[in-house]
Each structure stands twice: as structure tokens, then as C-alpha cells.
Amino acid sequence: MQYQHTPVLPDELISGIQVKSGGVYLDCTVGGGGHSALILQKCELIKLVAIDHDQMAIAAAQVKLSEFSDRLEFWHGNFSQYRPKQKFNGIIADLGVSSAQLDLPERGFSFRDAGDLDMRMDQSQTLTAADIVNDYAEIELSKIFFELGEERYSYRIARAIVKARPLKTTVQLADVIFHAVPRAYRYGRIHPATRVFQALRITVNQELKALETLLQKAPDWLEVGGKIGIISFHSLEDRIVKHRLKEDDRLRVDTKKPVIATEAEVSVNPRSRSAKLRIATKLEPLG
Ligand SMILES: C[S@@+](CC[C@H](N)C(=O)[O-])C[C@H]1O[C@@H](n2cnc3c(N)ncnc32)[C@H](O)[C@@H]1O
């Protein structure tokens, strides 16, 4: 099976959470297993629990991390629903979709090649992007595109989609969006469908809600002195991470500013361009 994903900010994340011998770690988003492998390679006495709600990601990570199988446990599900059996010395989450998910047209995340409008990270869930695109009211679509895609032509795009229904594939949807926006906007830095696709993906997978829940629960899963490191890829996520870590009296923020990729990393892994890493440490309980 093809499951390619290059981990972003690898050194920054691993050194930031101070992986130590004998530690137990939680990777909330194992994906292709890149970050987990780096943690497990640090020392033979490290144990790790790896979560993903994409069954394909779990299967790929099981292969990639097979040499560590005796100190590795997988949990298939949404990290917001996880119930730990022990405390951790470090917790990581590398949010969003993996390159592998983006590259498979049948997953429906990308409009590069035609695929069904799916976008589910967890394929056992029922709601797909097609349900939203074909069934939601125009006003609801417009709100989603504006709030979760920060798309300034949200209203025009929503109207064009409703007119063109039913839409079946990613490429059809991208084409409708392309023709709905002003000419000058069609050939900008990013394809005019990019923001709408982001908004649909966030909606299908309830991504912001899951992140809020994780940030509320995860500090209790950490040992005192343990670290949490979160990598986000767009401003809506980063805003949540920044504020929740800062407001949390169980934590002390280690990163005054988010850690970003070096030019060298961006040149070999363009996906790292928008990555922002924030780290915090679990404090002694008050009182
Ligand atoms: C960017 S990839 C992680 C890549 C990984 N760090 C690596 O080095 O290969 C994000 C992964 O997180 C998973 N994911 C996103 N949100 C999730 C959630 N709420 N619960 C569980 N897994 C989630 C996705 O299915 C995807 O496989």
C-alpha cells in the first residue's frame, strides 16, 4: 500500500517535548508513523500509544513501526474520545490530513484528480462532503465557507453550488468554484477552491471541536513535567491551540512564538510551510 508522509518539524518537535529514556508517549495523530518512529528510535526503553481515526493510517503505521511492536500500542478512533490507561511523559498531535490521504483521489480531499466528495478521515462515519455540498441550505454553506475557510466569496460560491447540484466529484466542485469567483481571483497564489475544500474537510471531520476537546482533556493525561506539542496548519487551529494552552492553569507555555519550519525544510517538504508548533509543560497541581 502507498502511504507516503514526511513528518514536519521533526527535530523541533522531538527536542521540544524532551523525549527521555523510560518515558511513555502518546501520538494522537500517528498518520504514516513518522513522528512516532522518531520518538521510539530515541531509546529502547520508550513506550508509545498511537492514535488515528483513519483505519488506513493505522494499517500503514503498523507496518512502518513493526520493529517497535513490543513497546507500541495502537488505538483506532478520534483522539477526542480517547481514555488513557496511564499518564504520559509527552503528548503530540500533528493535525489535519496526511499527504497520503491527500494523494489518494478516492478519499476526496484534493481536487487534483477526480474522486467522490468524501473527505472522511474516519471512514466508519456516515457524513461525507457530498452530503454537505448537495443537501445543506445555501446560507449554511456560505457560513461554513466564510467561517471555516475564511473565504471572501463564500456567498457567490454557495449560490453557484446550489445551482449546479447534484455534484459528485471533487473536480466538478472545484470547477464550479473556479467559475463562481471573479476572474482576477481565479489565478491567485492558491487555487480558488482551496479554502472551500478546507472548510468542507473541517466540517466533515468536526476538526475544531475535536481539537478543543483534546486540549481540554490532554493536560490531565500528562505527568507533572510532561510536555504537550501540537502542530497546526491553519490560523483557525493555531488560534485555538495558542489560546487554550495559554489560558490553562495546568500548563506553562514553552513557546512564546510558534516554532516554524526552516527554509531548508520548506524547500524539501513544501507542506511544512504553514506548520506551527506550540509546546507546553504540565505544572504541579495548585494547592
Ligand atoms: C498530518 S497527519 C500525521 C502525520 C504523522 N505525524 C507522521 O509523521 O506520519 C494527521 C493524521 O491525524 C489523523 N487525525 C486527524 N484528526 C484526528 C482526530 N481527531 N483523531 C484521530 N486522528 C486524527 C489523520 O487521519 C491523519 O492520519
Short mmCIF file of N, CA, C and O in Angstrom, two decimals, residues 24-27 30 36 40 47-51 58 62 65 68-76 82-86 88:
data_model
loop_
_atom_site.label_atom_id
_atom_site.label_comp_id
_atom_site.label_asym_id
_atom_site.label_seq_id
_atom_site.Cartn_x
_atom_site.Cartn_y
_atom_site.Cartn_z
N VAL A 24 6.83 7.31 28.57
CA VAL A 24 5.68 6.79 27.83
C VAL A 24 5.05 7.96 27.09
O VAL A 24 4.80 9.01 27.69
N TYR A 25 4.82 7.79 25.80
CA TYR A 25 4.39 8.90 24.94
C TYR A 25 3.08 8.56 24.24
O TYR A 25 2.77 7.39 24.01
N LEU A 26 2.36 9.62 23.89
CA LEU A 26 1.10 9.46 23.16
C LEU A 26 1.18 10.26 21.88
O LEU A 26 1.40 11.48 21.92
N ASP A 27 1.02 9.57 20.73
CA ASP A 27 0.93 10.27 19.45
C ASP A 27 -0.53 10.24 19.05
O ASP A 27 -1.07 9.18 18.70
N VAL A 30 -1.10 9.44 14.50
CA VAL A 30 0.07 8.67 14.06
C VAL A 30 0.30 8.75 12.54
O VAL A 30 1.45 8.73 12.09
N SER A 36 6.12 9.19 15.37
CA SER A 36 6.19 8.08 16.34
C SER A 36 7.52 7.35 16.22
O SER A 36 8.15 7.01 17.23
N LEU A 40 10.25 6.64 19.16
CA LEU A 40 10.62 5.27 19.56
C LEU A 40 12.10 4.98 19.32
O LEU A 40 12.72 4.21 20.06
N LYS A 47 8.05 3.74 25.51
CA LYS A 47 6.79 3.12 25.05
C LYS A 47 5.92 4.20 24.43
O LYS A 47 6.02 5.38 24.80
N LEU A 48 5.05 3.76 23.53
CA LEU A 48 4.22 4.76 22.84
C LEU A 48 2.82 4.20 22.54
O LEU A 48 2.67 3.02 22.20
N VAL A 49 1.82 5.06 22.70
CA VAL A 49 0.47 4.73 22.27
C VAL A 49 0.18 5.60 21.04
O VAL A 49 0.44 6.81 21.07
N ALA A 50 -0.29 4.97 19.97
CA ALA A 50 -0.50 5.69 18.71
C ALA A 50 -1.98 5.66 18.33
O ALA A 50 -2.59 4.60 18.25
N ILE A 51 -2.51 6.86 18.10
CA ILE A 51 -3.94 7.00 17.75
C ILE A 51 -4.09 7.50 16.32
O ILE A 51 -3.29 8.32 15.86
N ILE A 58 -3.69 3.69 10.40
CA ILE A 58 -3.29 2.71 11.43
C ILE A 58 -2.60 1.52 10.75
O ILE A 58 -1.53 1.09 11.18
N GLN A 62 1.22 0.46 11.37
CA GLN A 62 1.56 -0.84 11.94
C GLN A 62 2.73 -1.47 11.18
O GLN A 62 3.62 -2.07 11.76
N LEU A 65 6.00 0.78 11.74
CA LEU A 65 6.56 0.74 13.10
C LEU A 65 6.69 -0.69 13.63
O LEU A 65 6.82 -0.90 14.84
N PHE A 68 9.05 -1.90 16.32
CA PHE A 68 8.86 -1.43 17.70
C PHE A 68 7.62 -2.06 18.34
O PHE A 68 7.15 -1.58 19.37
N SER A 69 7.07 -3.12 17.71
CA SER A 69 5.73 -3.58 18.10
C SER A 69 5.63 -3.97 19.58
O SER A 69 4.55 -3.86 20.16
N ASP A 70 6.73 -4.39 20.19
CA ASP A 70 6.65 -4.81 21.60
C ASP A 70 6.52 -3.64 22.57
O ASP A 70 6.24 -3.84 23.75
N ARG A 71 6.72 -2.41 22.10
CA ARG A 71 6.54 -1.27 23.01
C ARG A 71 5.58 -0.23 22.44
O ARG A 71 5.65 0.95 22.74
N LEU A 72 4.70 -0.74 21.62
CA LEU A 72 3.79 0.14 20.89
C LEU A 72 2.37 -0.40 20.95
O LEU A 72 2.16 -1.60 20.81
N GLU A 73 1.43 0.51 21.18
CA GLU A 73 0.02 0.10 21.22
C GLU A 73 -0.75 1.03 20.30
O GLU A 73 -0.48 2.24 20.29
N PHE A 74 -1.69 0.50 19.52
CA PHE A 74 -2.50 1.35 18.64
C PHE A 74 -3.90 1.50 19.20
O PHE A 74 -4.42 0.59 19.85
N TRP A 75 -4.48 2.64 18.93
CA TRP A 75 -5.88 2.86 19.29
C TRP A 75 -6.56 3.54 18.11
O TRP A 75 -6.16 4.64 17.71
N HIS A 76 -7.56 2.87 17.52
CA HIS A 76 -8.26 3.44 16.37
C HIS A 76 -9.46 4.24 16.85
O HIS A 76 -10.37 3.69 17.48
N TYR A 82 -10.55 9.47 23.31
CA TYR A 82 -9.59 8.54 23.92
C TYR A 82 -9.66 8.60 25.45
O TYR A 82 -9.83 9.65 26.03
N ARG A 83 -9.52 7.40 26.06
CA ARG A 83 -9.46 7.34 27.52
C ARG A 83 -8.18 6.62 27.91
O ARG A 83 -8.10 5.40 27.75
N PRO A 84 -7.20 7.32 28.40
CA PRO A 84 -5.90 6.69 28.68
C PRO A 84 -5.94 5.76 29.88
O PRO A 84 -6.72 5.97 30.81
N LYS A 85 -5.05 4.73 29.82
CA LYS A 85 -4.96 3.81 30.96
C LYS A 85 -3.83 4.23 31.89
O LYS A 85 -3.69 3.73 32.98
N GLN A 86 -2.95 5.12 31.39
CA GLN A 86 -1.85 5.61 32.24
C GLN A 86 -1.54 7.05 31.86
O GLN A 86 -2.12 7.58 30.92
N PHE A 88 1.18 10.12 30.67
CA PHE A 88 2.24 10.18 29.66
C PHE A 88 3.29 11.24 30.01
O PHE A 88 2.98 12.23 30.64
#
